[in-house]
Short mmCIF file of C-alpha atoms in Angstrom, two decimals:
data_model
loop_
_atom_site.label_atom_id
_atom_site.label_comp_id
_atom_site.label_asym_id
_atom_site.label_seq_id
_atom_site.Cartn_x
_atom_site.Cartn_y
_atom_site.Cartn_z
CA MET J 292 3.69 -57.40 64.77
CA THR J 293 3.53 -57.74 60.99
CA THR J 294 4.16 -61.07 59.29
CA SER J 295 5.98 -59.36 56.41
CA GLU J 296 9.53 -60.55 55.87
CA LEU J 297 12.05 -57.76 56.46
CA TRP J 298 14.30 -56.78 53.57
CA THR J 299 17.98 -56.84 54.50
CA ARG J 300 20.70 -54.30 53.73
CA ALA J 301 22.22 -56.59 51.06
CA THR J 302 18.85 -57.03 49.34
CA ALA J 303 18.14 -53.29 49.46
CA ASP J 304 21.54 -52.37 48.04
CA ARG J 305 21.09 -54.57 44.96
CA TYR J 306 17.35 -54.00 44.48
CA ASP J 307 17.55 -51.12 42.00
CA ALA J 308 20.11 -52.88 39.81
CA GLU J 309 18.03 -56.04 39.69
CA GLU J 310 14.86 -54.06 38.88
CA ALA J 311 16.48 -51.81 36.28
CA GLY J 312 14.28 -53.25 33.53
CA ASN J 313 11.14 -52.26 35.45
CA SER J 314 12.48 -48.81 36.30
CA SER J 315 13.09 -47.31 32.86
CA ALA J 316 11.01 -44.40 31.64
CA ALA J 317 9.34 -46.65 29.07
CA ALA J 318 8.44 -49.30 31.65
CA LEU J 319 7.23 -46.85 34.29
CA GLY J 320 5.44 -44.41 31.98
CA PRO J 321 2.01 -46.11 32.00
CA THR J 322 2.19 -46.62 35.78
CA LEU J 323 2.97 -42.96 36.41
CA ASP J 324 0.27 -41.82 33.96
CA PHE J 325 -2.31 -44.00 35.71
CA LEU J 326 -1.40 -42.90 39.23
CA SER J 327 -0.93 -39.20 38.50
CA GLU J 328 -4.35 -39.04 36.85
CA LEU J 329 -5.99 -40.55 39.94
CA ALA J 330 -4.03 -38.31 42.33
CA GLY J 331 -5.18 -35.19 40.48
CA ASP J 332 -4.33 -32.11 42.49
CA GLY J 333 -4.14 -34.05 45.75
CA ARG J 334 -1.52 -36.02 47.66
CA ALA J 335 -0.48 -39.63 47.13
CA LEU J 336 0.61 -42.18 49.73
CA GLU J 337 2.59 -45.26 48.72
CA PHE J 338 2.41 -48.27 51.00
CA ALA J 339 5.73 -50.19 51.01
CA ILE J 340 7.47 -47.47 49.02
CA GLY J 341 10.78 -49.36 49.05
CA THR J 342 13.62 -47.61 47.26
CA GLY J 343 11.25 -45.18 45.57
CA ARG J 344 11.13 -46.91 42.18
CA VAL J 345 7.64 -45.47 41.62
CA GLY J 346 7.34 -42.81 44.31
CA VAL J 347 10.38 -40.75 43.30
CA PRO J 348 9.44 -40.30 39.60
CA LEU J 349 5.80 -39.71 40.57
CA ARG J 350 6.99 -36.90 42.84
CA GLU J 351 9.07 -35.54 39.95
CA ARG J 352 5.85 -35.30 37.96
CA GLY J 353 4.55 -32.85 40.54
CA VAL J 354 2.42 -35.19 42.66
CA PRO J 355 3.11 -34.72 46.40
CA VAL J 356 4.08 -38.20 47.58
CA ALA J 357 4.60 -39.67 51.05
CA GLY J 358 5.55 -43.23 51.85
CA ILE J 359 5.37 -45.97 54.47
CA GLU J 360 8.16 -48.56 54.46
CA LEU J 361 8.92 -51.47 56.78
CA SER J 362 12.60 -51.89 55.91
CA GLU J 363 14.93 -49.14 57.11
CA HIS J 364 17.48 -50.40 54.57
CA MET J 365 15.11 -49.90 51.64
CA ALA J 366 14.20 -46.45 52.96
CA ALA J 367 17.90 -45.59 53.25
CA VAL J 368 18.36 -46.31 49.53
CA LEU J 369 15.41 -44.04 48.74
CA ARG J 370 16.91 -41.32 50.91
CA ARG J 371 19.98 -41.25 48.66
CA LYS J 372 17.68 -40.08 45.86
CA THR J 373 15.64 -37.38 47.55
CA ASP J 374 15.39 -35.67 50.92
CA GLU J 375 12.78 -36.02 53.64
CA SER J 376 11.14 -32.66 52.95
CA THR J 377 10.60 -33.60 49.31
CA LEU J 378 9.34 -37.14 49.91
CA PRO J 379 8.68 -37.99 53.57
CA VAL J 380 8.85 -41.67 54.57
CA THR J 381 7.52 -43.18 57.79
CA LEU J 382 9.04 -46.46 58.97
CA GLY J 383 6.41 -49.05 59.81
CA ASP J 384 4.08 -51.70 58.40
CA MET J 385 1.40 -50.85 55.87
CA ALA J 386 -1.43 -52.46 57.86
CA THR J 387 -1.26 -50.23 60.94
CA THR J 388 1.16 -47.31 60.42
CA THR J 389 -0.45 -43.92 59.84
CA VAL J 390 0.84 -40.59 58.57
CA PRO J 391 -0.69 -37.13 58.98
CA GLY J 392 -3.12 -35.59 56.55
CA GLY J 393 -5.55 -36.84 53.92
CA PHE J 394 -4.76 -38.29 50.50
CA THR J 395 -6.62 -38.53 47.20
CA LEU J 396 -4.62 -41.64 46.33
CA VAL J 397 -3.15 -44.56 48.26
CA TYR J 398 -1.40 -47.18 46.18
CA LEU J 399 0.41 -50.52 46.40
CA VAL J 400 2.38 -51.77 43.39
CA TYR J 401 4.25 -54.87 42.27
CA ASN J 402 2.36 -57.53 44.31
CA THR J 403 3.35 -55.90 47.59
CA ILE J 404 0.11 -56.57 49.47
CA SER J 405 1.08 -60.26 49.25
CA ASN J 406 3.95 -59.51 51.66
CA LEU J 407 1.29 -59.53 54.39
CA LEU J 408 1.00 -63.25 55.10
CA THR J 409 -2.42 -63.39 56.78
CA GLN J 410 -5.89 -62.47 55.61
CA ASP J 411 -6.44 -60.40 58.75
CA GLU J 412 -3.43 -58.21 57.98
CA GLN J 413 -4.50 -57.76 54.38
CA VAL J 414 -7.93 -56.64 55.59
CA GLU J 415 -6.24 -54.18 57.96
CA CYS J 416 -4.21 -52.87 55.02
CA PHE J 417 -7.45 -51.97 53.26
CA ARG J 418 -8.75 -50.35 56.43
CA ASN J 419 -5.54 -48.39 56.76
CA ALA J 420 -5.85 -47.16 53.20
CA ALA J 421 -9.43 -46.07 53.87
CA ARG J 422 -8.29 -44.18 56.99
CA HIS J 423 -5.87 -42.12 54.91
CA LEU J 424 -8.21 -41.39 52.00
CA VAL J 425 -10.29 -38.26 51.71
CA PRO J 426 -13.89 -38.80 50.54
CA GLY J 427 -13.79 -39.68 46.86
CA GLY J 428 -10.16 -40.84 47.10
CA ARG J 429 -8.91 -44.06 45.53
CA PHE J 430 -6.94 -47.10 46.67
CA VAL J 431 -4.98 -48.86 43.90
CA ILE J 432 -3.38 -52.31 44.02
CA GLU J 433 -1.29 -54.09 41.38
CA LEU J 434 -1.31 -57.85 42.00
CA GLY J 435 -0.67 -61.02 40.05
CA VAL J 436 -3.38 -63.60 39.50
CA PRO J 437 -2.32 -66.93 41.08
CA PRO J 438 -1.31 -69.26 38.21
CA LEU J 439 -3.03 -72.28 39.74
CA ARG J 440 -4.39 -73.42 36.37
CA PHE J 441 -0.81 -74.39 35.52
CA LEU J 442 -0.71 -76.87 38.42
CA PRO J 443 -1.67 -80.40 37.31
CA PRO J 444 -2.49 -82.90 40.08
CA GLY J 445 0.57 -83.59 42.19
CA GLN J 446 2.60 -80.59 40.95
CA VAL J 447 3.45 -77.81 43.41
CA ALA J 448 5.78 -75.53 41.37
CA VAL J 449 5.23 -73.10 38.48
CA PRO J 450 8.20 -71.41 36.71
CA PHE J 451 7.85 -67.69 35.95
CA ASP J 452 11.29 -66.87 34.53
CA VAL J 453 13.87 -69.08 32.81
CA SER J 454 16.79 -67.11 31.39
CA ASP J 455 20.57 -67.11 31.33
CA GLN J 456 20.75 -64.77 34.30
CA HIS J 457 17.82 -65.94 36.40
CA LEU J 458 15.68 -68.95 37.17
CA GLY J 459 12.49 -68.26 39.10
CA PHE J 460 9.63 -70.49 40.16
CA ASP J 461 6.80 -70.40 42.69
CA THR J 462 5.73 -73.21 45.00
CA PHE J 463 2.23 -73.25 46.48
CA ASP J 464 0.61 -74.21 49.75
CA LEU J 465 -3.03 -74.36 48.66
CA VAL J 466 -4.35 -74.82 52.19
CA GLU J 467 -2.72 -71.76 53.73
CA GLN J 468 -2.88 -69.75 50.47
CA ILE J 469 0.89 -69.14 50.61
CA LEU J 470 3.30 -69.13 47.70
CA VAL J 471 7.08 -69.09 47.97
CA SER J 472 9.01 -67.40 45.17
CA HIS J 473 12.37 -69.07 44.58
CA HIS J 474 15.15 -67.24 42.73
CA PHE J 475 18.45 -68.50 41.38
CA THR J 476 20.33 -65.46 40.10
CA ARG J 477 23.69 -65.63 38.32
CA ASP J 478 26.33 -64.24 40.67
CA GLY J 479 29.64 -63.88 38.87
CA ASP J 480 30.88 -66.26 36.20
CA ASP J 481 30.60 -69.56 37.99
CA GLY J 482 27.85 -69.42 40.60
CA TYR J 483 24.27 -68.55 41.43
CA ARG J 484 22.76 -66.79 44.42
CA ARG J 485 19.66 -68.42 45.88
CA ASP J 486 16.88 -66.34 47.47
CA ASN J 487 13.27 -66.99 48.36
CA SER J 488 10.36 -65.01 49.76
CA ARG J 489 6.92 -65.93 51.09
CA HIS J 490 3.68 -64.31 49.94
CA ARG J 491 -0.03 -64.71 50.60
CA TYR J 492 -1.89 -64.79 47.30
CA ALA J 493 -5.43 -63.47 47.03
CA TRP J 494 -8.01 -63.58 44.27
CA PRO J 495 -9.60 -60.36 42.93
CA ALA J 496 -12.97 -61.29 44.46
CA GLU J 497 -11.34 -61.73 47.87
CA LEU J 498 -9.78 -58.27 47.60
CA ASP J 499 -13.18 -56.82 46.68
CA LEU J 500 -14.62 -58.26 49.90
CA MET J 501 -11.72 -56.77 51.90
CA ALA J 502 -12.51 -53.43 50.27
CA ARG J 503 -16.17 -53.69 51.25
CA ILE J 504 -15.18 -54.42 54.84
CA ALA J 505 -13.11 -51.21 54.75
CA GLY J 506 -15.95 -49.19 53.26
CA LEU J 507 -14.51 -48.94 49.75
CA GLU J 508 -16.23 -49.63 46.43
CA LEU J 509 -14.72 -51.21 43.32
CA GLU J 510 -14.46 -48.57 40.61
CA ARG J 511 -12.32 -50.25 37.95
CA ARG J 512 -10.23 -53.35 37.28
CA VAL J 513 -7.89 -53.66 34.31
CA ALA J 514 -5.19 -56.12 33.25
CA ASP J 515 -2.28 -53.67 33.29
CA TRP J 516 -1.30 -50.02 33.68
CA ASP J 517 -2.17 -49.39 30.00
CA GLY J 518 -5.79 -50.21 30.80
CA ALA J 519 -6.19 -53.45 28.83
CA PRO J 520 -9.40 -55.32 29.70
CA PHE J 521 -9.17 -57.79 32.57
CA THR J 522 -10.14 -61.29 31.43
CA GLN J 523 -9.94 -64.87 32.68
CA ASP J 524 -6.56 -65.13 30.92
CA SER J 525 -5.01 -62.06 32.56
CA THR J 526 -1.88 -62.78 34.60
CA LYS J 527 -2.30 -59.73 36.84
CA HIS J 528 -4.71 -56.91 37.57
CA VAL J 529 -4.66 -53.27 38.55
CA SER J 530 -7.70 -52.59 40.71
CA VAL J 531 -9.12 -49.26 41.87
CA TRP J 532 -11.45 -48.90 44.84
CA ARG J 533 -13.08 -45.60 45.77
CA LYS J 534 -13.99 -44.17 49.15
CA PRO J 535 -17.55 -42.84 48.86
CA ALA J 536 -17.85 -39.08 48.81
#
């Protein structure tokens, strides 16, 4: 059984509204350009496709897309946007669930591999991607770089958003390599809603080793979907591994 936390109906129903800023054409354009170029004339498979924030507009660009999603509630929101024949979704976890056919592209966006809370499951996620890829196909992950340099001795929390509508900070268990994202979101005029979620963070070098275990080779690593160089100061990376031809 997967260690991923299951998204509830309430979370799924408000997800698109809360992610509206990341779902605009301007925000998604570089992501879609990057993925559609790698997919080429082949098929794309999105692990943890969620409500289709990326998968639906990628399909609208002409890329045949399929998805795997753990939460039936998230998949139900996606199904309001497009039908099963246009964008098929299989319910299950991204470490073990398989779908028919081969793909030129398998991708995981928005830190989603961190939803798998053990190293073993993250390794199996890479293996599952490799199983679905045709020779020469690519596996793409977007993942934040753990901000541990911001932790002075004795501090366990790092804020990532402080605004009128939202306060967010991460707390870290450095032994188990687990971070908990805490969210206080304005809910109405007088109150805040509190949410939190657990994630297993991983360094780029650790992911490269997982890829090698799965038989994949690092092809490219950049700092964002626009292709900026990845440096020691980058807060996230977009990494591409290739299945040998």
